[in-house]
Coordinates of C-alpha atoms and ligand atoms in Angstrom, one line a residue:
M1 CA 50.9 46.3 14.8
S2 CA 50.1 42.7 15.2
A3 CA 46.6 41.6 16.6
P4 CA 46.4 41.0 20.3
E5 CA 47.1 37.4 21.1
R6 CA 43.9 35.4 22.1
P7 CA 44.2 33.7 25.5
R8 CA 45.0 30.0 24.8
P9 CA 42.7 27.5 26.3
K10 CA 44.1 25.7 29.3
F11 CA 44.1 22.0 29.4
P12 CA 42.2 20.1 30.7
L13 CA 39.3 22.3 29.5
Q14 CA 37.2 23.8 32.2
L15 CA 33.5 23.2 31.5
D16 CA 32.3 26.6 32.5
G17 CA 28.6 26.7 33.6
L18 CA 28.3 22.9 33.4
G19 CA 30.0 22.3 36.7
G20 CA 32.6 20.1 35.3
V21 CA 32.5 16.3 35.3
P22 CA 30.4 15.1 38.2
K23 CA 32.4 13.1 40.6
K24 CA 29.5 11.1 41.7
G25 CA 26.2 10.0 40.2
P26 CA 25.2 7.5 37.5
L27 CA 27.9 6.2 35.2
L28 CA 27.0 6.5 31.5
R29 CA 27.1 3.2 29.7
P30 CA 27.3 3.6 26.0
Q31 CA 27.4 -0.2 25.5
Q32 CA 23.8 -0.5 26.6
P33 CA 22.2 1.7 23.9
L34 CA 24.5 0.2 21.2
R35 CA 23.2 -3.3 22.1
Q36 CA 19.7 -2.0 21.9
A37 CA 20.4 -0.4 18.5
A38 CA 21.6 -3.7 17.2
V39 CA 18.3 -5.4 18.4
D40 CA 16.2 -2.6 16.8
S41 CA 18.0 -2.8 13.5
A42 CA 17.6 -6.6 13.4
R43 CA 13.8 -6.2 13.6
S44 CA 12.0 -6.7 10.3
V45 CA 9.3 -4.1 11.2
R46 CA 10.2 -0.4 11.7
P47 CA 9.8 0.4 15.4
S48 CA 7.1 3.1 15.6
G49 CA 6.8 3.8 19.3
L50 CA 3.3 5.0 18.6
G51 CA 1.4 1.8 19.2
L52 CA 0.6 1.5 15.5
D53 CA 1.9 -2.0 15.3
S54 CA -0.9 -3.4 17.4
A55 CA -3.7 -5.6 16.0
D56 CA -6.2 -3.5 18.0
V57 CA -5.4 -0.3 15.9
R58 CA -6.1 -2.2 12.7
Q59 CA -9.3 -3.8 14.1
R60 CA -10.6 -0.4 15.1
M61 CA -10.2 0.7 11.5
V62 CA -12.1 -2.4 10.3
T63 CA -14.9 -1.9 12.8
K64 CA -15.4 1.6 11.5
L65 CA -15.4 0.3 7.9
Q66 CA -18.1 -2.3 8.9
A67 CA -20.2 0.5 10.5
A68 CA -19.9 2.3 7.2
G69 CA -21.4 -0.7 5.4
L70 CA -18.6 -3.1 4.4
R71 CA -19.6 -6.7 5.1
D72 CA -17.4 -9.4 3.6
E73 CA -15.7 -11.2 6.5
L74 CA -12.7 -12.5 4.5
V75 CA -12.0 -9.0 3.1
M76 CA -12.3 -7.5 6.7
A77 CA -9.9 -10.2 8.0
A78 CA -7.4 -9.3 5.3
L79 CA -7.7 -5.6 6.0
A80 CA -7.2 -6.3 9.7
K81 CA -3.9 -8.1 9.0
V82 CA -2.0 -5.5 6.9
P83 CA 0.0 -2.9 8.8
R84 CA -1.0 0.2 6.7
H85 CA 1.3 2.5 8.5
L86 CA 4.3 0.7 7.1
F87 CA 3.2 1.8 3.6
V88 CA 3.2 5.5 4.2
D89 CA 5.8 8.1 5.1
T90 CA 6.8 8.0 8.7
A91 CA 5.6 11.6 9.1
L92 CA 2.1 10.4 8.0
A93 CA 2.0 7.2 10.0
T94 CA -0.3 8.5 12.7
Q95 CA -3.0 9.0 10.0
A96 CA -2.6 5.6 8.5
Y97 CA -5.6 4.0 10.2
E98 CA -8.0 6.9 9.3
D99 CA -10.2 6.4 6.3
T100 CA -8.2 8.7 4.1
S101 CA -5.9 8.6 1.1
L102 CA -2.4 9.8 1.7
P103 CA 0.4 10.9 -0.6
I104 CA 3.1 8.3 -1.5
G105 CA 5.3 10.5 -3.7
L106 CA 5.4 11.2 -7.5
G107 CA 1.9 12.7 -7.3
Q108 CA 0.3 9.3 -6.4
T109 CA -1.7 8.3 -3.3
I110 CA -2.4 5.2 -1.2
S111 CA -6.2 4.6 -1.6
K112 CA -8.7 5.1 1.2
P113 CA -9.2 1.8 3.2
S114 CA -13.0 2.0 2.6
V115 CA -12.5 2.2 -1.2
V116 CA -9.9 -0.7 -1.1
G117 CA -12.4 -2.7 1.0
R118 CA -15.4 -1.8 -1.2
M119 CA -13.6 -2.7 -4.5
I120 CA -12.3 -6.0 -3.2
E121 CA -15.7 -6.8 -1.8
L122 CA -17.1 -6.2 -5.3
L123 CA -14.5 -8.7 -6.6
M124 CA -15.4 -11.2 -4.0
N125 CA -19.0 -11.0 -4.9
G126 CA -18.2 -12.0 -8.5
P127 CA -19.8 -15.3 -9.6
G128 CA -16.6 -17.3 -9.6
A129 CA -15.1 -15.8 -6.4
R130 CA -18.4 -16.0 -4.5
T131 CA -18.5 -19.8 -4.9
R132 CA -14.8 -20.5 -4.5
R133 CA -14.3 -17.8 -1.7
T134 CA -11.1 -16.7 -3.3
L135 CA -10.1 -14.2 -5.9
G136 CA -8.1 -16.9 -7.7
H137 CA -5.5 -15.6 -10.1
T138 CA -5.6 -11.8 -9.8
L139 CA -4.2 -8.8 -11.7
E140 CA -3.8 -5.4 -10.0
I141 CA -3.1 -2.4 -12.2
G142 CA -1.3 0.4 -10.1
T143 CA 0.8 -1.2 -7.4
G144 CA 1.6 2.2 -5.9
C145 CA 3.2 1.6 -2.5
G146 CA 1.9 -2.0 -2.4
Y147 CA -0.8 -1.7 0.4
Q148 CA -3.7 -3.0 -1.7
A149 CA -1.4 -5.7 -3.1
A150 CA -0.8 -6.9 0.4
V151 CA -4.6 -7.1 1.1
L152 CA -5.3 -8.8 -2.3
A153 CA -2.5 -11.3 -1.9
Q154 CA -4.3 -12.8 1.1
L155 CA -7.4 -13.4 -0.9
S156 CA -5.8 -14.6 -4.1
R157 CA -4.1 -17.8 -5.2
Q158 CA -1.6 -15.7 -7.1
L159 CA -1.4 -11.9 -7.5
M160 CA 0.3 -10.1 -10.4
S161 CA 0.6 -6.3 -9.6
I162 CA 1.9 -3.9 -12.2
E163 CA 3.2 -0.3 -11.8
R164 CA 4.4 2.1 -14.5
L165 CA 6.5 4.3 -12.2
K166 CA 9.8 2.6 -11.5
P167 CA 10.5 4.3 -8.1
L168 CA 7.1 3.2 -6.8
H169 CA 7.6 -0.3 -8.1
D170 CA 10.9 -0.5 -6.3
K171 CA 9.5 1.0 -3.1
A172 CA 6.6 -1.5 -3.1
R173 CA 9.0 -4.4 -3.4
E174 CA 11.0 -3.1 -0.4
L175 CA 7.8 -2.4 1.7
L176 CA 6.2 -5.8 0.9
A177 CA 9.4 -7.9 1.5
P178 CA 9.1 -8.0 5.3
L179 CA 5.5 -9.3 5.0
R180 CA 6.7 -12.4 3.3
L181 CA 3.7 -12.8 1.0
N182 CA 5.1 -15.4 -1.4
N183 CA 2.2 -15.3 -3.9
I184 CA 2.8 -11.7 -5.1
R185 CA 4.7 -10.9 -8.3
L186 CA 5.4 -7.3 -8.9
V187 CA 5.8 -6.2 -12.5
Y188 CA 7.2 -2.9 -13.8
G189 CA 5.3 -1.9 -17.0
D190 CA 2.3 -0.3 -18.6
G191 CA -0.8 -1.9 -17.0
M192 CA -3.0 -0.5 -19.7
R193 CA -1.8 -3.6 -21.7
G194 CA -2.7 -5.8 -18.8
H195 CA 0.0 -8.5 -18.3
P196 CA -0.4 -11.1 -21.2
P197 CA 2.2 -13.7 -20.0
N198 CA 0.0 -14.7 -17.1
A199 CA -3.5 -14.2 -18.6
P200 CA -6.3 -15.1 -18.2
Y201 CA -7.2 -13.6 -14.7
D202 CA -10.1 -14.6 -12.5
S203 CA -10.0 -11.1 -11.0
I204 CA -8.8 -7.8 -12.3
I205 CA -8.7 -4.6 -10.2
A206 CA -7.4 -1.1 -11.3
A207 CA -6.3 1.6 -8.8
A208 CA -6.2 4.3 -11.5
G209 CA -9.0 5.7 -13.6
G210 CA -9.1 6.1 -17.4
E211 CA -11.5 7.4 -20.0
A212 CA -12.5 3.8 -20.9
L213 CA -11.7 0.2 -20.0
P214 CA -8.7 -0.9 -22.0
D215 CA -9.5 -3.7 -24.4
A216 CA -6.5 -5.7 -23.1
W217 CA -8.2 -6.0 -19.6
L218 CA -11.4 -7.4 -21.1
A219 CA -9.4 -9.8 -23.3
Q220 CA -7.4 -11.0 -20.3
L221 CA -10.4 -11.6 -18.0
A222 CA -11.2 -15.3 -17.7
V223 CA -14.7 -16.6 -18.4
G224 CA -16.5 -16.5 -15.0
G225 CA -14.1 -13.8 -13.9
R226 CA -14.8 -10.2 -12.7
L227 CA -13.1 -6.9 -13.2
V228 CA -13.5 -3.8 -11.0
A229 CA -12.1 -0.4 -12.1
P230 CA -12.7 3.3 -11.9
V231 CA -13.7 4.8 -15.2
H232 CA -14.9 8.3 -16.3
D233 CA -18.6 8.6 -16.8
A234 CA -20.2 10.0 -20.0
S235 CA -19.7 13.6 -18.8
G236 CA -16.0 13.0 -18.4
R237 CA -16.0 15.0 -15.2
R238 CA -16.3 12.2 -12.6
Q239 CA -15.3 8.6 -12.2
V240 CA -17.5 5.7 -11.2
L241 CA -16.7 2.2 -10.3
V242 CA -17.4 -0.2 -13.1
V243 CA -17.9 -3.9 -12.7
V244 CA -17.6 -6.3 -15.6
D245 CA -18.4 -10.0 -15.5
R246 CA -17.3 -12.2 -18.3
T247 CA -19.7 -15.1 -19.2
E248 CA -19.4 -17.6 -22.0
E249 CA -21.4 -15.4 -24.2
A250 CA -20.8 -11.8 -23.2
Y251 CA -19.4 -9.1 -20.9
E252 CA -21.9 -7.9 -18.4
R253 CA -21.3 -4.4 -17.1
S254 CA -22.7 -2.6 -14.1
V255 CA -22.0 0.9 -12.8
H256 CA -21.6 1.7 -9.1
E257 CA -20.7 4.6 -6.9
A258 CA -18.6 7.7 -7.8
V259 CA -14.9 7.6 -6.8
N260 CA -11.8 9.7 -7.2
F261 CA -8.7 7.9 -8.4
V262 CA -5.4 9.2 -9.9
P263 CA -5.4 9.0 -13.7
L264 CA -4.6 5.9 -15.6
K265 CA -1.7 6.8 -17.9
S266 CA -0.1 4.9 -20.7
G267 CA 3.5 4.0 -21.1
T268 CA 6.2 3.8 -18.3
D269 CA 8.2 6.7 -16.8
Ligands
SAH301 N1 -2.8 0.4 -5.1 C1 -2.3 1.5 -4.4 C2 -2.8 2.8 -5.1 C3 -1.8 3.3 -6.0 S1 -2.3 4.8 -6.8 C4 -2.7 1.4 -3.0 O1 -2.4 0.4 -2.4 O2 -3.2 2.3 -2.4 C5 -2.4 4.3 -8.5 C6 -1.2 3.9 -9.1 O3 -1.5 3.5 -10.5 C7 -0.1 4.9 -9.2 O4 1.1 4.4 -8.6 C8 0.2 5.1 -10.7 O5 1.5 5.3 -11.1 C9 -0.3 3.8 -11.2 N2 -0.7 3.7 -12.6 C10 -1.3 4.7 -13.4 N3 -1.4 4.3 -14.7 C11 -0.8 3.0 -14.7 C12 -0.6 2.1 -15.8 N4 -1.0 2.3 -17.1 N5 0.1 0.9 -15.5 C13 0.5 0.7 -14.2 N6 0.3 1.5 -13.2 C14 -0.4 2.7 -13.4

């Protein structure tokens, strides 16, 4: 016996429960949203709809950092300019102006704004930078998503920033492009070797912590230049910020507060 035939739908379809097509009321105009979509996609900055694009939000973050002890006005002004929410995943954007590190993929993190500010302040207090009020020719090891690079670029004549993980190097290039900072050069490679083609550097800053300072960094630091990096202390259990000033005669080293950075690794991925 054949299966009972299903009733065939009648055309035009009756929209049961929806009351059919309203005869009166507002006419839907799909052209309008399409035009708006074109405007949105033409914007260089992702629309957030959360008020995160405003200068006030960034300034509030800076005011908190000042209350916590950061002082250098040029560093504060640079921090107040960079839209940090554009450097993190959209799902984390609402936390972007809190003083916290956040994941950026591949087990890496965007550094806390207070630590970024503190390290750059230490660089700005170096003998050369203090008199010139610029970091000069700068090398950053560990580009990550590019946030700190955007801050450094505003205080440097030229910034070389090196990253050993290709997907992060590519992501940083994409995220930095809309900011049009034309003095940044992103390099894919092993930053433990520094970046000899553009050495020496007036300022060197590392965003990853190793057992010791690589010799290459010290060799590539200009006379009168300053280096700031997280390094493991003698116990090997914690990292501290180390500052090195190169003079005509020597390298002068001082040790500062404890920090917690991702490990400095050799080679590329
Ligand atoms: N500067 C970033 C922080 C990135 S986290 C910010 O704006 O917040 C530290 C980065 O250092 C990671 O992306 C990691 O891959 C990178 N890194 C670790 N060892 C490295 C090396 N030898 N050379 C270059 N980058 C390195």
